[in-house]
Amino acid sequence: MAERVAPESVSGLYLAGLDLRGRRVVVVGGGSVAQRRLPNLVAAGADVTVVAIDPTPAVESFQGITVLTRAYADGDLDGAWYVLACTDDPQVNAAVVAEAERSRIFCVRADDARKGTAATPASGRHRDLQFGVLAGGDHRQSAAMRAAISRALADGSLAPHAGAPHPPGVALVGGGPGDAELITVRGQRLLAQADVVVADRLAPPELLAALGPQVEIIDAAKVPYGRAMKQEAINDVLVSRAKEGKFVVRLKGGDPFVYGRGFEELQACVAAGVPVTVVPGVSSPIAAPASAGIPVTHRGVTHEVVIASGHVPPGHPDSLIDWSVLAQLQGTLVLMMAVERVAVFADALLAGGKPGDTPVAMIENGSLPTQRLLRTDLAHAGEVADAENLTPPAIVVVGAVAAFTDADSGSRR
């Protein structure tokens, strides 16, 4: 009879993908380890049962699983295909492994991987690709390698489908508030696959610099109070390039649908029968204040945030804003595209009854190394903006939170 080789003497493990759809999986233990494992098990379609004396609230409320709030007992693994022993009691974990061995069920032992019969890899997903990393029990090394692979897949430096072009169509991608690292993972991945990029002035330039020479870059800049590519021309180029069989990324600053005319572009693509997808972005009216240490909401201080366009002044025939109503708000008002008319908007709010000592913060180049923060009050906002030569892009925050600093913002109740 062949002698069983001890797991700790094995130089490596055999990697396999398990089809757990509809199959029973038992997780013994309801702490942080179980909490990290549950999402992937449920996503794989497993019929998961957790046995734990005191599961965490996240485990106890996890959707799509069965939780038995009691101690593990012999026989709990009946009918299981796969088992995870992840309690904080080594004796319980050993008993779980022993029952699994008797039943010929592969079992992961979280506290000592060498004493189980299976190991959980650091796993990741990219579109329809799944991958896992095992590093001989060194969980930090496997997690670091997983992160490196994920980054490489996201930015396109590691191409799982080398030579396979993206299907023709358009993606409306929000590039974030300015810092190139604040684009979403999905947005960066699609940008790396683009044949054509139609870029706004506020799209992070570092993202464009990283594109290959084969990518056609079309400047669709809209300079404030200056020259601009007509929206109709932008719509036309998106549709025409896609109909030529190319994958077009419309790269915008912030989010495509927050003063980005993204819905107009989506309508144009749909009307022309061009496949289109929208990738949300980190929006500057939230991100710029955050980068300056200013929360747009805070418990006990403000329960609402209003984002208003400063593209046209109060009283203009094209204005859709009732500034007298905004003046009565108790919460936070965030103004975009307001740099040229800070004094005008401040006067409108003051005329509507907003107190002159209402704090105001102006964040220029939010999230960038050149970010600048100006603080004042509503009565002096226009004067400060002029004196300090505030320039676009800038966000103006009006309300109590505009006076918050990193030191005191956490102490308000």
XYZ file of C-alpha atoms in Angstrom:
413
model
C 0.000 0.000 0.000
C 1.415 3.401 -0.971
C 2.288 5.739 1.885
C 0.417 9.040 1.925
C 2.793 11.989 1.486
C 2.409 14.648 4.195
C 1.103 17.934 2.785
C 4.006 19.919 4.227
C 6.503 17.869 2.198
C 4.771 18.527 -1.107
C 6.611 21.080 -3.238
C 3.481 22.405 -4.890
C -0.272 22.138 -5.225
C -2.359 21.099 -8.181
C -4.396 24.054 -9.375
C -7.935 23.241 -10.448
C -11.164 25.119 -11.031
C -14.139 23.741 -9.116
C -17.662 23.800 -10.518
C -19.623 24.465 -7.332
C -22.933 25.393 -8.923
C -25.724 23.953 -6.767
C -23.240 21.920 -4.740
C -23.029 22.052 -0.955
C -20.102 23.931 0.554
C -19.645 24.143 4.321
C -17.806 26.988 5.991
C -17.018 26.368 9.655
C -16.384 29.689 11.379
C -18.037 33.045 10.923
C -15.241 35.587 11.351
C -13.284 37.783 8.977
C -11.824 34.866 6.994
C -15.264 33.459 6.268
C -16.474 36.950 5.414
C -13.760 37.266 2.743
C -14.481 33.848 1.232
C -18.279 34.075 0.992
C -18.580 36.483 -1.987
C -16.618 34.247 -4.366
C -18.376 31.082 -3.182
C -21.808 32.605 -3.691
C -20.744 34.104 -7.040
C -19.711 30.595 -8.110
C -23.244 29.370 -7.418
C -22.397 27.228 -4.404
C -25.035 26.172 -1.868
C -23.227 27.583 1.169
C -23.830 26.663 4.797
C -21.964 28.512 7.538
C -21.604 26.931 10.968
C -20.471 29.413 13.599
C -21.112 30.112 17.270
C -20.922 33.892 16.894
C -20.864 34.969 13.229
C -20.062 38.577 12.420
C -23.025 40.756 11.406
C -21.753 40.751 7.806
C -21.700 36.937 7.715
C -25.028 36.552 9.502
C -26.774 38.915 7.079
C -25.038 37.677 3.902
C -27.622 37.012 1.210
C -27.967 33.588 -0.394
C -26.436 31.417 2.340
C -27.600 29.348 5.318
C -26.181 30.257 8.720
C -26.316 27.774 11.634
C -25.551 29.681 14.825
C -24.038 26.936 16.917
C -20.841 24.982 17.469
C -19.499 22.635 14.817
C -20.528 18.994 15.256
C -19.340 15.819 13.564
C -21.642 15.124 10.634
C -21.977 18.776 9.590
C -20.051 17.988 6.426
C -22.477 15.354 5.143
C -23.166 15.907 1.465
C -20.524 18.615 1.089
C -18.256 18.888 -1.939
C -15.889 21.442 -0.453
C -15.149 22.647 3.093
C -13.416 25.605 4.702
C -12.263 25.379 8.326
C -11.750 28.949 9.457
C -12.503 29.212 13.160
C -10.057 30.731 15.631
C -9.827 27.389 17.491
C -7.096 25.080 16.105
C -8.732 22.011 17.687
C -12.027 22.681 15.925
C -10.239 23.266 12.629
C -8.342 19.995 13.063
C -11.602 18.141 13.729
C -13.162 19.624 10.598
C -10.175 18.541 8.493
C -10.334 15.060 10.016
C -14.031 14.623 9.153
C -13.385 15.953 5.650
C -10.533 13.442 5.182
C -12.756 10.555 6.267
C -15.423 11.694 3.820
C -12.898 12.380 1.028
C -13.869 16.038 0.832
C -11.223 18.616 0.010
C -10.828 20.998 2.926
C -9.069 24.340 3.366
C -7.659 25.022 6.825
C -7.276 28.753 7.234
C -5.059 28.854 10.320
C -2.489 26.371 8.951
C -2.764 25.734 5.213
C -0.247 22.870 5.365
C -2.623 20.796 7.479
C -5.534 21.019 5.069
C -6.040 19.172 1.789
C -6.660 22.264 -0.332
C -5.547 25.886 -0.434
C -7.457 28.989 -1.414
C -5.522 30.992 -4.002
C -5.447 34.758 -4.147
C -7.916 35.045 -7.004
C -9.002 37.781 -9.348
C -11.269 38.388 -12.308
C -10.895 40.402 -15.502
C -13.891 40.330 -17.830
C -14.348 36.591 -18.611
C -10.893 35.673 -17.276
C -10.322 34.251 -13.794
C -6.882 33.719 -12.305
C -5.414 32.474 -9.040
C -2.021 32.719 -7.351
C -0.459 30.349 -4.815
C 2.868 31.229 -3.231
C 3.696 28.250 -1.019
C 1.567 29.494 1.854
C 2.925 33.041 1.788
C -0.408 34.872 1.654
C 1.168 38.332 1.417
C 3.213 37.352 -1.605
C 0.252 35.764 -3.377
C -1.940 38.806 -2.631
C 0.764 41.156 -3.922
C 1.109 39.154 -7.120
C -2.667 39.114 -7.602
C -2.692 42.910 -7.270
C 0.128 43.234 -9.815
C -1.678 41.004 -12.317
C -4.940 42.905 -11.798
C -3.209 46.237 -12.444
C -1.501 44.932 -15.563
C -4.763 43.560 -16.948
C -6.560 46.817 -16.150
C -4.034 49.116 -17.817
C -3.548 46.838 -20.816
C 0.147 46.039 -20.252
C -0.880 42.401 -19.879
C -3.267 41.533 -22.689
C -5.211 38.273 -22.258
C -6.547 38.490 -25.797
C -3.452 39.613 -27.672
C -4.316 40.739 -31.146
C -8.077 40.529 -30.578
C -9.550 44.012 -31.189
C -12.425 45.370 -29.165
C -15.713 45.184 -31.096
C -16.697 48.451 -32.812
C -18.720 50.866 -30.726
C -18.464 53.771 -28.323
C -17.675 53.970 -24.618
C -18.445 57.172 -22.723
C -15.773 57.122 -20.019
C -15.532 59.422 -17.025
C -11.870 60.159 -16.408
C -12.316 61.539 -12.892
C -11.553 64.948 -11.389
C -8.024 65.326 -12.757
C -5.630 62.913 -11.087
C -4.985 60.127 -13.609
C -5.120 57.520 -10.838
C -8.760 58.361 -10.117
C -10.129 56.868 -13.334
C -12.085 53.679 -12.688
C -10.550 50.273 -13.407
C -13.106 49.636 -16.130
C -12.508 53.030 -17.683
C -8.759 52.452 -17.811
C -9.224 49.009 -19.340
C -11.466 50.307 -22.120
C -9.140 53.228 -22.766
C -6.277 50.775 -23.284
C -8.344 48.991 -25.977
C -9.378 52.104 -27.894
C -8.690 52.698 -31.581
C -9.881 56.299 -31.276
C -10.041 58.578 -28.231
C -12.171 61.723 -28.340
C -10.877 63.693 -25.378
C -12.180 66.662 -23.422
C -9.927 69.427 -22.124
C -10.417 68.172 -18.555
C -9.599 64.545 -19.357
C -6.410 63.628 -17.446
C -3.571 64.252 -19.945
C -1.385 61.524 -18.416
C -3.934 58.965 -19.602
C -3.562 60.191 -23.173
C 0.235 60.209 -22.947
C 0.182 56.502 -22.099
C -1.641 55.556 -25.319
C 0.227 53.941 -28.191
C 1.009 55.749 -31.463
C -1.621 53.693 -33.281
C -4.430 55.357 -31.302
C -6.077 58.327 -32.993
C -6.605 61.143 -30.484
C -9.209 63.769 -31.359
C -9.258 66.989 -29.346
C -12.826 67.839 -28.362
C -11.828 70.565 -25.918
C -14.346 73.098 -24.746
C -12.305 76.032 -23.493
C -14.295 78.108 -20.960
C -15.578 81.283 -22.633
C -13.426 80.394 -25.655
C -13.259 78.085 -28.638
C -15.013 74.749 -28.528
C -15.714 71.771 -30.757
C -19.415 71.832 -31.515
C -21.415 69.106 -29.795
C -22.919 68.035 -33.106
C -19.405 67.556 -34.514
C -18.461 65.427 -31.494
C -21.567 63.292 -31.979
C -20.757 62.879 -35.669
C -17.173 61.776 -35.077
C -18.225 59.226 -32.459
C -20.744 57.680 -34.820
C -18.617 57.857 -37.974
C -15.511 56.291 -36.424
C -17.566 53.509 -34.863
C -19.218 52.804 -38.216
C -15.745 52.517 -39.725
C -15.294 49.472 -37.464
C -13.359 51.205 -34.699
C -13.728 51.179 -30.933
C -14.102 54.780 -29.794
C -13.605 56.029 -26.236
C -15.126 59.411 -25.428
C -12.893 60.438 -22.526
C -14.309 63.145 -20.282
C -13.310 64.806 -17.067
C -15.375 63.794 -14.052
C -18.509 61.811 -14.894
C -20.032 61.643 -18.394
C -23.503 62.615 -17.187
C -22.629 65.449 -14.765
C -22.569 68.547 -17.005
C -20.737 66.412 -19.551
C -23.424 66.185 -22.255
C -22.926 62.455 -22.139
C -26.593 61.669 -22.555
C -26.711 63.676 -25.774
C -23.852 61.540 -27.086
C -25.574 58.363 -25.956
C -28.740 59.456 -27.795
C -26.749 60.130 -30.967
C -25.161 56.668 -30.856
C -28.462 54.911 -30.185
C -30.161 56.799 -33.011
C -27.380 55.714 -35.383
C -27.506 52.086 -34.249
C -24.016 52.244 -32.724
C -23.369 50.092 -29.621
C -22.615 52.377 -26.665
C -21.719 51.856 -23.031
C -21.395 54.341 -20.176
C -18.607 54.113 -17.603
C -19.335 56.390 -14.613
C -16.514 58.539 -13.307
C -15.513 60.183 -10.030
C -17.278 63.522 -10.234
C -15.445 66.732 -9.337
C -18.228 68.388 -7.276
C -17.768 65.594 -4.757
C -14.104 64.727 -5.338
C -12.573 68.215 -5.387
C -13.944 69.166 -1.966
C -12.935 65.739 -0.630
C -9.388 66.208 -1.919
C -9.287 69.463 0.050
C -10.525 67.748 3.213
C -14.065 69.106 2.894
C -17.019 66.684 3.138
C -20.091 67.777 1.205
C -22.270 66.057 3.826
C -21.717 65.651 7.549
C -23.883 64.121 10.233
C -25.836 66.726 12.133
C -24.717 69.545 9.830
C -26.109 69.001 6.356
C -28.593 66.514 4.956
C -28.567 67.661 1.357
C -26.174 68.561 -1.434
C -27.200 70.610 -4.465
C -24.920 70.829 -7.501
C -25.618 73.884 -9.655
C -24.220 75.049 -12.966
C -22.685 78.498 -13.226
C -22.659 78.396 -17.010
C -25.217 81.198 -17.265
C -25.878 84.003 -14.747
C -29.050 84.481 -12.687
C -31.803 86.070 -14.727
C -30.447 84.832 -18.065
C -33.192 83.521 -20.387
C -31.449 80.129 -20.543
C -31.125 79.774 -16.755
C -33.165 76.963 -15.190
C -32.123 77.765 -11.610
C -34.207 79.579 -9.015
C -31.450 81.225 -6.978
C -33.885 82.486 -4.360
C -34.741 78.858 -3.557
C -31.082 77.866 -3.401
C -30.492 80.704 -0.940
C -32.906 79.100 1.506
C -31.180 75.709 1.571
C -29.668 74.653 4.876
C -27.253 72.182 3.321
C -24.322 72.330 0.908
C -24.368 74.137 -2.432
C -21.664 73.185 -4.941
C -21.175 75.469 -7.949
C -19.498 74.263 -11.129
C -18.321 76.439 -14.023
C -18.780 79.492 -11.823
C -15.288 81.011 -11.772
C -16.091 84.018 -13.963
C -19.212 84.908 -11.970
C -18.486 84.128 -8.326
C -19.531 87.647 -7.269
C -22.725 87.465 -9.323
C -23.804 84.170 -7.781
C -22.844 85.338 -4.285
C -24.979 88.458 -4.746
C -27.936 86.339 -5.914
C -27.676 84.137 -2.836
C -27.319 87.126 -0.523
C -30.348 88.741 -2.151
C -32.285 85.533 -1.503
C -31.529 85.714 2.213
C -28.372 83.629 2.534
C -26.324 85.013 5.462
C -23.170 86.884 4.457
C -21.065 84.910 6.951
C -21.909 81.581 5.280
C -18.563 79.803 4.735
C -17.293 79.475 1.182
C -14.427 77.322 -0.131
C -13.021 77.503 -3.660
C -10.950 74.553 -4.863
C -8.874 75.101 -7.993
C -7.409 72.101 -9.882
C -8.931 69.636 -7.437
C -6.943 66.388 -6.932
C -3.940 67.678 -8.927
C -0.509 68.664 -7.569
C -1.457 72.269 -8.420
C -4.579 72.153 -6.255
C -5.296 75.405 -4.438
C -7.836 76.061 -1.690
C -9.270 79.500 -0.920
C -11.510 80.061 2.098
C -13.761 83.051 2.720
C -17.423 83.833 3.380
C -20.289 84.551 1.027
C -20.093 88.329 1.487
C -16.477 88.391 0.302
C -16.421 85.442 -2.128
C -16.299 87.496 -5.323
C -13.654 89.840 -3.938
C -11.413 86.921 -2.891
C -11.861 85.103 -6.208
C -10.755 88.229 -8.105
C -7.910 89.120 -5.764
C -6.512 85.581 -5.824
C -7.035 85.211 -9.595
C -9.150 82.062 -9.285
C -9.019 80.195 -12.612
C -10.870 77.195 -14.077
C -11.303 74.404 -13.368
C -12.531 75.247 -9.898
C -15.321 74.171 -7.596
C -17.108 76.583 -5.260
C -18.591 75.135 -2.057
C -21.123 77.177 -0.077
C -22.301 76.046 3.340
C -21.161 75.114 6.834
C -18.916 72.287 5.626
C -16.829 74.784 3.633
C -15.288 75.897 6.932
C -14.274 72.372 7.949
C -10.607 71.502 8.200
C -8.946 68.109 8.543
C -8.446 68.870 12.239
C -12.028 69.650 13.189
C -14.277 68.027 10.568
C -14.380 64.753 12.467
C -15.393 66.385 15.731
C -18.690 67.947 14.541
C -21.860 66.156 15.626
